[in-house]
Tab-separated table of C-alpha atoms in Angstrom:
chain	number	residue	atom	x	y	z
A	1	UNK	CA	-4.133	-21.131	1.774
A	2	UNK	CA	-4.150	-17.406	2.480
A	3	UNK	CA	-2.887	-15.331	5.365
A	4	UNK	CA	-3.228	-11.693	6.365
A	5	UNK	CA	-2.487	-9.442	9.306
A	6	UNK	CA	-6.127	-8.278	9.369
A	7	UNK	CA	-8.585	-10.533	11.217
A	8	UNK	CA	-11.512	-8.816	9.462
A	9	UNK	CA	-10.159	-9.697	6.018
A	10	UNK	CA	-9.470	-13.274	7.110
A	11	UNK	CA	-13.036	-13.518	8.420
A	12	UNK	CA	-14.326	-12.429	4.980
A	13	UNK	CA	-12.284	-15.250	3.424
A	14	UNK	CA	-13.874	-17.678	5.878
A	15	UNK	CA	-17.351	-16.472	4.922
A	16	UNK	CA	-16.484	-17.258	1.294
A	17	UNK	CA	-15.244	-20.733	2.341
A	18	UNK	CA	-11.582	-19.982	1.579
A	19	UNK	CA	-8.790	-21.234	3.811
A	20	UNK	CA	-7.065	-18.302	5.528
A	21	UNK	CA	-5.521	-17.415	8.869
A	22	UNK	CA	-4.083	-14.397	10.679
A	23	UNK	CA	-0.309	-14.099	10.806
A	24	UNK	CA	2.675	-11.795	10.465
A	25	UNK	CA	4.573	-11.890	7.153
A	26	UNK	CA	7.819	-12.004	9.137
A	27	UNK	CA	6.793	-15.251	10.830
A	28	UNK	CA	4.442	-17.496	8.871
A	29	UNK	CA	3.436	-20.667	10.771
A	30	UNK	CA	3.890	-23.033	7.828
A	31	UNK	CA	6.593	-25.696	7.523
A	32	UNK	CA	9.684	-24.800	5.515
A	33	UNK	CA	9.744	-26.094	1.955
A	34	UNK	CA	6.058	-27.003	1.924
A	35	UNK	CA	4.711	-24.627	-0.756
A	36	UNK	CA	4.857	-24.998	-4.538
A	37	UNK	CA	4.174	-21.291	-4.995
A	38	UNK	CA	3.713	-18.162	-2.898
A	39	UNK	CA	2.192	-14.793	-3.737
A	40	UNK	CA	2.910	-11.566	-1.864
A	41	UNK	CA	0.826	-8.660	-3.153
A	42	UNK	CA	1.068	-5.167	-1.614
A	43	UNK	CA	2.588	-6.424	1.636
A	44	UNK	CA	6.325	-5.779	1.724
A	45	UNK	CA	5.993	-2.022	1.078
A	46	UNK	CA	4.388	-1.672	4.539
A	47	UNK	CA	7.612	-2.638	6.375
A	48	UNK	CA	9.579	0.390	7.498
A	49	UNK	CA	13.208	-0.748	7.215
A	50	UNK	CA	15.298	-2.417	4.528
A	51	UNK	CA	16.179	-5.174	7.001
A	52	UNK	CA	12.531	-6.022	7.673
A	53	UNK	CA	11.646	-5.916	3.972
A	54	UNK	CA	14.497	-8.322	3.221
A	55	UNK	CA	13.465	-10.564	6.120
A	56	UNK	CA	9.966	-10.763	4.635
A	57	UNK	CA	11.362	-11.945	1.295
A	58	UNK	CA	13.560	-14.468	3.109
A	59	UNK	CA	10.506	-15.787	4.974
A	60	UNK	CA	8.646	-16.109	1.671
A	61	UNK	CA	11.562	-18.101	0.243
A	62	UNK	CA	11.656	-20.353	3.339
A	63	UNK	CA	8.117	-21.550	2.606
A	64	UNK	CA	8.976	-22.679	-0.934
A	65	UNK	CA	10.102	-26.157	-1.906
A	66	UNK	CA	13.215	-26.322	-4.146
A	67	UNK	CA	12.070	-25.264	-7.609
A	68	UNK	CA	9.036	-23.482	-6.163
A	69	UNK	CA	8.257	-19.938	-7.321
A	70	UNK	CA	7.072	-16.721	-5.697
A	71	UNK	CA	5.477	-13.583	-7.130
A	72	UNK	CA	6.012	-10.276	-5.307
A	73	UNK	CA	4.272	-6.958	-6.005
A	74	UNK	CA	5.187	-3.653	-4.300
A	75	UNK	CA	4.156	-0.050	-4.942
A	76	UNK	CA	6.529	1.818	-7.282
A	77	UNK	CA	8.033	5.255	-6.758
A	78	UNK	CA	7.726	5.690	-10.522
A	79	UNK	CA	4.019	6.162	-11.152
A	80	UNK	CA	4.935	7.443	-14.608
A	81	UNK	CA	7.171	4.978	-16.438
A	82	UNK	CA	8.333	5.091	-20.054
A	83	UNK	CA	6.074	8.100	-20.651
A	84	UNK	CA	3.016	6.170	-19.480
A	85	UNK	CA	1.040	7.202	-16.397
A	86	UNK	CA	-0.182	4.460	-14.076
A	87	UNK	CA	-3.874	3.835	-13.442
A	88	UNK	CA	-3.255	5.374	-10.004
A	89	UNK	CA	-2.346	8.750	-11.544
A	90	UNK	CA	-4.963	8.479	-14.298
A	91	UNK	CA	-7.626	8.078	-11.637
A	92	UNK	CA	-7.028	11.643	-10.444
A	93	UNK	CA	-9.376	13.181	-13.026
A	94	UNK	CA	-12.113	10.689	-12.180
A	95	UNK	CA	-11.798	11.562	-8.503
A	96	UNK	CA	-11.995	15.294	-9.261
A	97	UNK	CA	-15.083	14.894	-11.412
A	98	UNK	CA	-16.864	12.864	-8.750
A	99	UNK	CA	-16.001	15.465	-6.122
A	100	UNK	CA	-17.361	18.298	-8.287
A	101	UNK	CA	-20.602	16.436	-8.837
A	102	UNK	CA	-21.059	15.751	-5.139
A	103	UNK	CA	-19.916	19.047	-3.633
A	104	UNK	CA	-22.524	21.727	-3.014
A	105	UNK	CA	-20.364	24.307	-1.255
A	106	UNK	CA	-16.763	25.291	-0.701
A	107	UNK	CA	-16.841	24.248	2.946
A	108	UNK	CA	-18.033	20.753	2.162
A	109	UNK	CA	-16.397	17.654	0.786
A	110	UNK	CA	-17.643	14.164	-0.061
A	111	UNK	CA	-16.760	11.256	2.147
A	112	UNK	CA	-14.807	8.770	0.136
A	113	UNK	CA	-15.212	5.081	-0.293
A	114	UNK	CA	-12.838	2.729	1.461
A	115	UNK	CA	-9.335	3.176	0.110
A	116	UNK	CA	-6.492	5.723	0.048
A	117	UNK	CA	-7.866	9.190	-0.453
A	118	UNK	CA	-7.306	12.882	0.140
A	119	UNK	CA	-7.126	14.176	3.678
A	120	UNK	CA	-7.376	17.599	5.259
A	121	UNK	CA	-3.909	16.797	6.560
A	122	UNK	CA	-2.380	16.151	3.146
A	123	UNK	CA	0.138	18.959	3.575
A	124	UNK	CA	0.800	18.183	7.222
A	125	UNK	CA	3.709	16.237	8.612
A	126	UNK	CA	3.429	13.164	10.766
A	127	UNK	CA	5.096	13.107	14.160
A	128	UNK	CA	5.803	9.414	13.710
A	129	UNK	CA	9.538	8.794	13.597
A	130	UNK	CA	11.073	6.631	10.924
A	131	UNK	CA	13.858	4.390	12.174
A	132	UNK	CA	16.675	3.349	9.882
A	133	UNK	CA	15.923	5.867	7.148
A	134	UNK	CA	17.890	4.908	4.045
A	135	UNK	CA	19.350	7.388	1.619
A	136	UNK	CA	16.835	8.596	-0.891
A	137	UNK	CA	17.302	7.759	-4.546
A	138	UNK	CA	15.549	8.122	-7.916
A	139	UNK	CA	14.874	11.812	-7.321
A	140	UNK	CA	13.145	11.391	-3.963
A	141	UNK	CA	13.401	14.321	-1.582
A	142	UNK	CA	14.901	13.727	1.880
A	143	UNK	CA	12.381	13.454	4.692
A	144	UNK	CA	12.717	16.594	6.831
A	145	UNK	CA	13.402	16.089	10.538
A	146	UNK	CA	12.864	12.337	10.187
A	147	UNK	CA	9.112	12.982	10.007
A	148	UNK	CA	6.985	11.356	7.352
A	149	UNK	CA	5.033	13.386	4.801
A	150	UNK	CA	1.356	12.598	4.301
A	151	UNK	CA	0.767	11.715	0.668
A	152	UNK	CA	-1.810	13.490	-1.503
A	153	UNK	CA	-3.930	10.906	-3.284
A	154	UNK	CA	-3.526	10.338	-7.040
A	155	UNK	CA	-0.303	12.346	-7.247
A	156	UNK	CA	3.329	11.428	-7.894
A	157	UNK	CA	5.460	10.407	-4.938
A	158	UNK	CA	8.039	12.851	-3.595
A	159	UNK	CA	9.414	10.624	-0.854
A	160	UNK	CA	10.040	6.898	-0.654
A	161	UNK	CA	8.779	6.769	2.913
A	162	UNK	CA	5.368	8.286	3.575
A	163	UNK	CA	1.925	7.946	5.096
A	164	UNK	CA	-1.163	7.434	2.935
A	165	UNK	CA	-4.512	8.596	4.369
A	166	UNK	CA	-7.231	5.957	4.267
A	167	UNK	CA	-10.820	7.147	4.686
A	168	UNK	CA	-12.977	4.282	5.859
A	169	UNK	CA	-16.683	3.756	5.628
A	170	UNK	CA	-18.093	3.723	9.114
A	171	UNK	CA	-19.819	5.567	11.884
A	172	UNK	CA	-23.480	6.509	11.935
A	173	UNK	CA	-25.479	6.485	8.714
A	174	UNK	CA	-28.060	9.190	8.146
A	175	UNK	CA	-31.526	8.016	7.235
A	176	UNK	CA	-31.695	7.053	3.562
A	177	UNK	CA	-28.089	8.182	2.995
A	178	UNK	CA	-25.007	6.037	2.606
A	179	UNK	CA	-21.872	7.048	4.445
A	180	UNK	CA	-19.740	7.407	1.321
A	181	UNK	CA	-22.033	9.977	-0.323
A	182	UNK	CA	-23.381	12.093	2.537
A	183	UNK	CA	-21.958	15.620	2.666
A	184	UNK	CA	-20.826	17.060	5.983
A	185	UNK	CA	-18.623	20.069	6.789
A	186	UNK	CA	-14.971	19.082	6.781
A	187	UNK	CA	-13.390	18.753	10.184
A	188	UNK	CA	-16.706	18.566	12.050
A	189	UNK	CA	-17.329	16.026	14.785
A	190	UNK	CA	-19.898	14.337	12.556
A	191	UNK	CA	-17.366	14.095	9.746
A	192	UNK	CA	-14.877	12.405	12.030
A	193	UNK	CA	-17.506	9.918	13.195
A	194	UNK	CA	-18.680	9.165	9.667
A	195	UNK	CA	-15.290	8.983	8.000
A	196	UNK	CA	-12.409	7.954	10.266
A	197	UNK	CA	-8.996	8.564	8.702
A	198	UNK	CA	-6.062	6.229	9.244
A	199	UNK	CA	-2.533	6.971	8.073
A	200	UNK	CA	-0.836	3.857	6.715
A	201	UNK	CA	2.928	3.644	6.286
A	202	UNK	CA	4.342	2.879	2.833
A	203	UNK	CA	7.848	2.525	1.445
A	204	UNK	CA	7.551	2.954	-2.321
A	205	UNK	CA	10.236	1.082	-4.272
A	206	UNK	CA	12.538	2.585	-6.890
A	207	UNK	CA	13.409	0.726	-10.076
A	208	UNK	CA	15.721	-2.207	-9.321
A	209	UNK	CA	15.316	-1.978	-5.536
A	210	UNK	CA	13.066	-5.022	-5.092
A	211	UNK	CA	15.097	-7.066	-7.573
A	212	UNK	CA	18.346	-6.170	-5.788
A	213	UNK	CA	16.883	-7.252	-2.431
A	214	UNK	CA	15.835	-10.604	-3.919
A	215	UNK	CA	19.240	-11.115	-5.586
A	216	UNK	CA	20.974	-10.546	-2.242
A	217	UNK	CA	19.551	-13.868	-1.007
A	218	UNK	CA	21.567	-16.912	-2.063
A	219	UNK	CA	18.589	-19.259	-1.698
A	220	UNK	CA	16.609	-17.842	-4.639
A	221	UNK	CA	17.058	-16.926	-8.294
A	222	UNK	CA	15.242	-14.023	-9.923
A	223	UNK	CA	13.386	-15.338	-12.974
A	224	UNK	CA	11.791	-12.070	-14.001
A	225	UNK	CA	11.573	-8.449	-12.866
A	226	UNK	CA	9.072	-6.059	-14.422
A	227	UNK	CA	6.849	-2.970	-14.003
A	228	UNK	CA	3.072	-3.316	-13.946
A	229	UNK	CA	0.708	-0.349	-13.524
A	230	UNK	CA	2.591	1.496	-10.815
A	231	UNK	CA	4.077	-1.612	-9.190
A	232	UNK	CA	7.494	-3.262	-9.264
A	233	UNK	CA	7.189	-7.020	-9.562
A	234	UNK	CA	9.554	-9.957	-9.221
A	235	UNK	CA	9.128	-13.658	-9.921
A	236	UNK	CA	11.739	-15.707	-8.072
A	237	UNK	CA	12.602	-19.405	-7.840
A	238	UNK	CA	13.790	-21.318	-4.772
A	239	UNK	CA	17.164	-22.972	-5.369
């Protein structure tokens, strides 16, 4: 049984005949102790305070039966670990090559496929306030004026709390052209209609941060903590 905050994604699951429903990770409408295993992939890093991130892990543990296990994945601050770059950073060259192939002028840029990507506002600052900002660690720079930086795609992180631009497919398609390959002047009205940009909040985790949060709960035991391609991962067991 799957659940997600996005109704559109849940509808896709339904079309594929999977069982899924819409819910909030802080309040999952499933009986306590009724799951043998739970998986949380790329969810907890979207919660903006340490208290809410911990509450999400506690809710995950509530669903498990005694002896049940959970797997958690979150985005890592360390995209280069033990002298190895993650696939996220390695993808930068591929993105550059594709852009060179598609660009025909300096004032134009390709519209990206769905997913985090570059934005004309990469160097801008968001006016969104971040409540409960924790002290920065592992070399992260403090967030100036409590405003969140907008991340530049396929680059290392300089703040634990940031916004990632997501360019979505959408808008009006030109005849015989797909939205993700048509070239339009950046910043034009047509560009905005064809490629809406949404800024999604992320808290990227430093080494040991996710494990420490899990260990702070007395109802679970951490079986394993490891790094996997730009993510920090924990496998925990319900006591």
